[in-house]
Each structure stands twice: as C-alpha cells, then as structure tokens.
Amino acid sequence: MPSTDVAALTEQCLDQSDGELALWIDGMPVRLQRLPGGWFWLAELTLPVPVDGRVMQAALRLSRPALAHFTDRTAALCFNPQTEVLCLIIRLKNDQTDYAVALLESLCNQCEVWQDSLLSLLTRQGVTMSV
C-alpha cells in the first residue's frame, strides 16, 4: 500500500473520537487504536513458537537494548492474553498525521529488529521452532 494511502487512512481514523484502523504491513498486523490515555499503534510479533516462559524471558532481555537504540520512539513490549502473542505498543504524543505515520514506520522497523533478534536469541538457546 502506498504511504499516501496509509497517511489518508491514518488521518481518517484520527479524526474519529474512537475507533480502530487495522493494517497489514510487510506481513505484520498493525492497529491504530484509541485506548484510555490516547491513540496507540500496536504491532504483533510473528514468531514460529508459542509464547511461553522461555520466550518471554528472552524477549525481556531485549528490552534494554531496544530502549537504548530507539530512544524516544521505543515501543513497549506487551503480551496480548486474548491472542497469546507478543506485541509492541507505542502511544502517539499528538494526533498529527505526519507524526503518526513516522511513528508507524518506526514501529514497523522495531518489529523487524525484535523478531530477528528474538529468533536469533531463541535459536542460540536451542528453542525448537515450528516450520
């Protein structure tokens, strides 16, 4: 989807008092959602293993390096209990479309880094991946 389409869809969503925008970007589900506290981007990490204690422990080890690398645009790691997947979530500090799209791009980049790093760490730990 061209970035102009993403910007237009984002702007439409932000103009609503509440709601949700669901996107599929580079094979990753991403949502813009109004939650208590404002608008948030949420992206699911796609992993070939179920999230268990070992996966969660490995993911938490990556939180500090992520914060150091992405600084003020760092997304928080969270667990969605309904879908049992790890997600990254980041709050929009304002509702300007350009800012929201730039934050979305940062979130997608972070997801790629998280997934690659987490898969590498799990492989080194000997966690069996499903095909």
PDB file of C-alpha atoms in Angstrom:
ATOM      1  CA  MET A   1       0.000   0.000   0.000  1.00  0.00           C
ATOM      2  CA  PRO A   2       1.460   3.392  -0.913  1.00  0.00           C
ATOM      3  CA  SER A   3       2.391   5.601   2.019  1.00  0.00           C
ATOM      4  CA  THR A   4      -0.107   8.245   0.864  1.00  0.00           C
ATOM      5  CA  ASP A   5      -2.892   5.699   1.365  1.00  0.00           C
ATOM      6  CA  VAL A   6      -1.598   4.911   4.859  1.00  0.00           C
ATOM      7  CA  ALA A   7      -1.488   8.621   5.658  1.00  0.00           C
ATOM      8  CA  ALA A   8      -5.058   9.154   4.437  1.00  0.00           C
ATOM      9  CA  LEU A   9      -6.364   6.141   6.358  1.00  0.00           C
ATOM     10  CA  THR A  10      -4.490   7.248   9.475  1.00  0.00           C
ATOM     11  CA  GLU A  11      -5.898  10.759   9.214  1.00  0.00           C
ATOM     12  CA  GLN A  12      -9.455   9.408   8.832  1.00  0.00           C
ATOM     13  CA  CYS A  13      -9.007   7.253  11.921  1.00  0.00           C
ATOM     14  CA  LEU A  14      -7.519  10.077  13.991  1.00  0.00           C
ATOM     15  CA  ASP A  15     -10.457  12.313  13.045  1.00  0.00           C
ATOM     16  CA  GLN A  16     -12.825   9.895  14.802  1.00  0.00           C
ATOM     17  CA  SER A  17     -13.439  10.178  18.522  1.00  0.00           C
ATOM     18  CA  ASP A  18     -12.745   6.475  18.870  1.00  0.00           C
ATOM     19  CA  GLY A  19     -12.195   3.581  16.599  1.00  0.00           C
ATOM     20  CA  GLU A  20      -9.551   1.388  15.117  1.00  0.00           C
ATOM     21  CA  LEU A  21      -7.539   1.121  11.936  1.00  0.00           C
ATOM     22  CA  ALA A  22      -6.225  -2.336  11.082  1.00  0.00           C
ATOM     23  CA  LEU A  23      -3.364  -2.625   8.586  1.00  0.00           C
ATOM     24  CA  TRP A  24      -1.208  -5.442   7.277  1.00  0.00           C
ATOM     25  CA  ILE A  25       2.312  -4.134   6.625  1.00  0.00           C
ATOM     26  CA  ASP A  26       5.081  -6.419   5.353  1.00  0.00           C
ATOM     27  CA  GLY A  27       3.321  -9.499   6.718  1.00  0.00           C
ATOM     28  CA  MET A  28       2.697  -7.972  10.126  1.00  0.00           C
ATOM     29  CA  PRO A  29      -0.671  -6.994  11.622  1.00  0.00           C
ATOM     30  CA  VAL A  30      -0.666  -3.410  12.896  1.00  0.00           C
ATOM     31  CA  ARG A  31      -3.503  -1.446  14.504  1.00  0.00           C
ATOM     32  CA  LEU A  32      -4.094   2.178  15.356  1.00  0.00           C
ATOM     33  CA  GLN A  33      -6.457   2.147  18.289  1.00  0.00           C
ATOM     34  CA  ARG A  34      -7.881   4.652  20.737  1.00  0.00           C
ATOM     35  CA  LEU A  35      -7.407   3.344  24.253  1.00  0.00           C
ATOM     36  CA  PRO A  36      -7.569   5.024  27.652  1.00  0.00           C
ATOM     37  CA  GLY A  37      -4.749   7.545  27.540  1.00  0.00           C
ATOM     38  CA  GLY A  38      -4.882   8.324  23.818  1.00  0.00           C
ATOM     39  CA  TRP A  39      -4.092   6.809  20.450  1.00  0.00           C
ATOM     40  CA  PHE A  40      -1.720   3.845  20.223  1.00  0.00           C
ATOM     41  CA  TRP A  41      -0.044   1.866  17.472  1.00  0.00           C
ATOM     42  CA  LEU A  42       0.077  -1.877  18.223  1.00  0.00           C
ATOM     43  CA  ALA A  43       2.003  -4.433  16.178  1.00  0.00           C
ATOM     44  CA  GLU A  44       2.080  -8.191  16.685  1.00  0.00           C
ATOM     45  CA  LEU A  45       5.396 -10.004  16.630  1.00  0.00           C
ATOM     46  CA  THR A  46       5.193 -13.051  14.393  1.00  0.00           C
ATOM     47  CA  LEU A  47       7.100 -15.919  15.973  1.00  0.00           C
ATOM     48  CA  PRO A  48       7.224 -19.597  14.947  1.00  0.00           C
ATOM     49  CA  VAL A  49       6.851 -20.707  18.581  1.00  0.00           C
ATOM     50  CA  PRO A  50       4.161 -20.198  21.207  1.00  0.00           C
ATOM     51  CA  VAL A  51       4.906 -17.580  23.836  1.00  0.00           C
ATOM     52  CA  ASP A  52       5.954 -19.414  26.976  1.00  0.00           C
ATOM     53  CA  GLY A  53       8.249 -18.585  29.877  1.00  0.00           C
ATOM     54  CA  ARG A  54      11.441 -19.074  27.866  1.00  0.00           C
ATOM     55  CA  VAL A  55      10.229 -16.877  25.012  1.00  0.00           C
ATOM     56  CA  MET A  56       9.049 -14.188  27.430  1.00  0.00           C
ATOM     57  CA  GLN A  57      12.360 -14.274  29.317  1.00  0.00           C
ATOM     58  CA  ALA A  58      14.328 -13.944  26.074  1.00  0.00           C
ATOM     59  CA  ALA A  59      12.100 -11.077  24.918  1.00  0.00           C
ATOM     60  CA  LEU A  60      12.500  -9.208  28.184  1.00  0.00           C
ATOM     61  CA  ARG A  61      16.292  -9.407  27.810  1.00  0.00           C
ATOM     62  CA  LEU A  62      15.982  -7.421  24.586  1.00  0.00           C
ATOM     63  CA  SER A  63      14.042  -4.549  26.185  1.00  0.00           C
ATOM     64  CA  ARG A  64      17.060  -2.602  27.440  1.00  0.00           C
ATOM     65  CA  PRO A  65      18.958  -2.725  24.109  1.00  0.00           C
ATOM     66  CA  ALA A  66      15.756  -1.675  22.299  1.00  0.00           C
ATOM     67  CA  LEU A  67      15.342   1.326  24.576  1.00  0.00           C
ATOM     68  CA  ALA A  68      18.962   2.337  24.063  1.00  0.00           C
ATOM     69  CA  HIS A  69      18.697   2.003  20.276  1.00  0.00           C
ATOM     70  CA  PHE A  70      15.275   3.507  19.535  1.00  0.00           C
ATOM     71  CA  THR A  71      15.349   6.115  22.371  1.00  0.00           C
ATOM     72  CA  ASP A  72      12.260   8.360  22.444  1.00  0.00           C
ATOM     73  CA  ARG A  73      10.398   6.297  19.846  1.00  0.00           C
ATOM     74  CA  THR A  74      10.854   2.972  21.618  1.00  0.00           C
ATOM     75  CA  ALA A  75       7.758   0.791  21.629  1.00  0.00           C
ATOM     76  CA  ALA A  76       6.919  -1.145  24.775  1.00  0.00           C
ATOM     77  CA  LEU A  77       6.815  -4.920  24.735  1.00  0.00           C
ATOM     78  CA  CYS A  78       3.488  -6.367  25.863  1.00  0.00           C
ATOM     79  CA  PHE A  79       1.640  -9.674  25.857  1.00  0.00           C
ATOM     80  CA  ASN A  80      -1.867  -9.922  24.409  1.00  0.00           C
ATOM     81  CA  PRO A  81      -3.639 -12.543  26.545  1.00  0.00           C
ATOM     82  CA  GLN A  82      -6.530 -12.943  24.072  1.00  0.00           C
ATOM     83  CA  THR A  83      -4.301 -13.912  21.153  1.00  0.00           C
ATOM     84  CA  GLU A  84      -1.329 -15.111  23.250  1.00  0.00           C
ATOM     85  CA  VAL A  85       1.189 -13.176  21.167  1.00  0.00           C
ATOM     86  CA  LEU A  86       3.860 -10.635  21.968  1.00  0.00           C
ATOM     87  CA  CYS A  87       3.168  -7.132  20.718  1.00  0.00           C
ATOM     88  CA  LEU A  88       4.874  -3.795  20.552  1.00  0.00           C
ATOM     89  CA  ILE A  89       2.817  -0.784  21.566  1.00  0.00           C
ATOM     90  CA  ILE A  90       3.590   2.905  21.321  1.00  0.00           C
ATOM     91  CA  ARG A  91       1.490   5.934  22.258  1.00  0.00           C
ATOM     92  CA  LEU A  92       1.043   8.865  19.904  1.00  0.00           C
ATOM     93  CA  LYS A  93       2.060  12.041  21.692  1.00  0.00           C
ATOM     94  CA  ASN A  94      -0.114  14.094  19.327  1.00  0.00           C
ATOM     95  CA  ASP A  95      -2.677  13.411  16.633  1.00  0.00           C
ATOM     96  CA  GLN A  96      -0.842  14.922  13.656  1.00  0.00           C
ATOM     97  CA  THR A  97      -0.923  12.595  10.677  1.00  0.00           C
ATOM     98  CA  ASP A  98       2.733  13.104   9.683  1.00  0.00           C
ATOM     99  CA  TYR A  99       3.854  12.243  13.211  1.00  0.00           C
ATOM    100  CA  ALA A 100       1.569   9.176  13.345  1.00  0.00           C
ATOM    101  CA  VAL A 101       2.898   7.851  10.021  1.00  0.00           C
ATOM    102  CA  ALA A 102       6.527   8.432  11.076  1.00  0.00           C
ATOM    103  CA  LEU A 103       5.813   6.597  14.328  1.00  0.00           C
ATOM    104  CA  LEU A 104       4.218   3.742  12.375  1.00  0.00           C
ATOM    105  CA  GLU A 105       7.352   3.445  10.249  1.00  0.00           C
ATOM    106  CA  SER A 106       9.496   3.374  13.381  1.00  0.00           C
ATOM    107  CA  LEU A 107       7.238   0.716  14.923  1.00  0.00           C
ATOM    108  CA  CYS A 108       7.477  -1.492  11.824  1.00  0.00           C
ATOM    109  CA  ASN A 109      11.270  -1.182  11.859  1.00  0.00           C
ATOM    110  CA  GLN A 110      11.306  -2.074  15.549  1.00  0.00           C
ATOM    111  CA  CYS A 111       9.153  -5.146  14.894  1.00  0.00           C
ATOM    112  CA  GLU A 112      11.600  -6.388  12.295  1.00  0.00           C
ATOM    113  CA  VAL A 113      14.532  -5.890  14.661  1.00  0.00           C
ATOM    114  CA  TRP A 114      12.647  -7.505  17.566  1.00  0.00           C
ATOM    115  CA  GLN A 115      11.638 -10.525  15.511  1.00  0.00           C
ATOM    116  CA  ASP A 116      15.110 -11.074  14.045  1.00  0.00           C
ATOM    117  CA  SER A 117      16.827 -10.568  17.404  1.00  0.00           C
ATOM    118  CA  LEU A 118      14.369 -12.716  19.306  1.00  0.00           C
ATOM    119  CA  LEU A 119      14.556 -15.552  16.772  1.00  0.00           C
ATOM    120  CA  SER A 120      18.345 -15.424  16.880  1.00  0.00           C
ATOM    121  CA  LEU A 121      18.368 -15.486  20.682  1.00  0.00           C
ATOM    122  CA  LEU A 122      15.876 -18.358  20.821  1.00  0.00           C
ATOM    123  CA  THR A 123      17.883 -20.331  18.255  1.00  0.00           C
ATOM    124  CA  ARG A 124      21.056 -19.881  20.330  1.00  0.00           C
ATOM    125  CA  GLN A 125      19.130 -21.099  23.379  1.00  0.00           C
ATOM    126  CA  GLY A 126      18.057 -24.215  21.473  1.00  0.00           C
ATOM    127  CA  VAL A 127      14.308 -23.475  21.396  1.00  0.00           C
ATOM    128  CA  THR A 128      12.713 -25.692  18.732  1.00  0.00           C
ATOM    129  CA  MET A 129      10.964 -23.649  16.042  1.00  0.00           C
ATOM    130  CA  SER A 130       7.902 -24.917  14.187  1.00  0.00           C
ATOM    131  CA  VAL A 131       8.093 -24.886  10.415  1.00  0.00           C
TER     132      VAL A 131
END
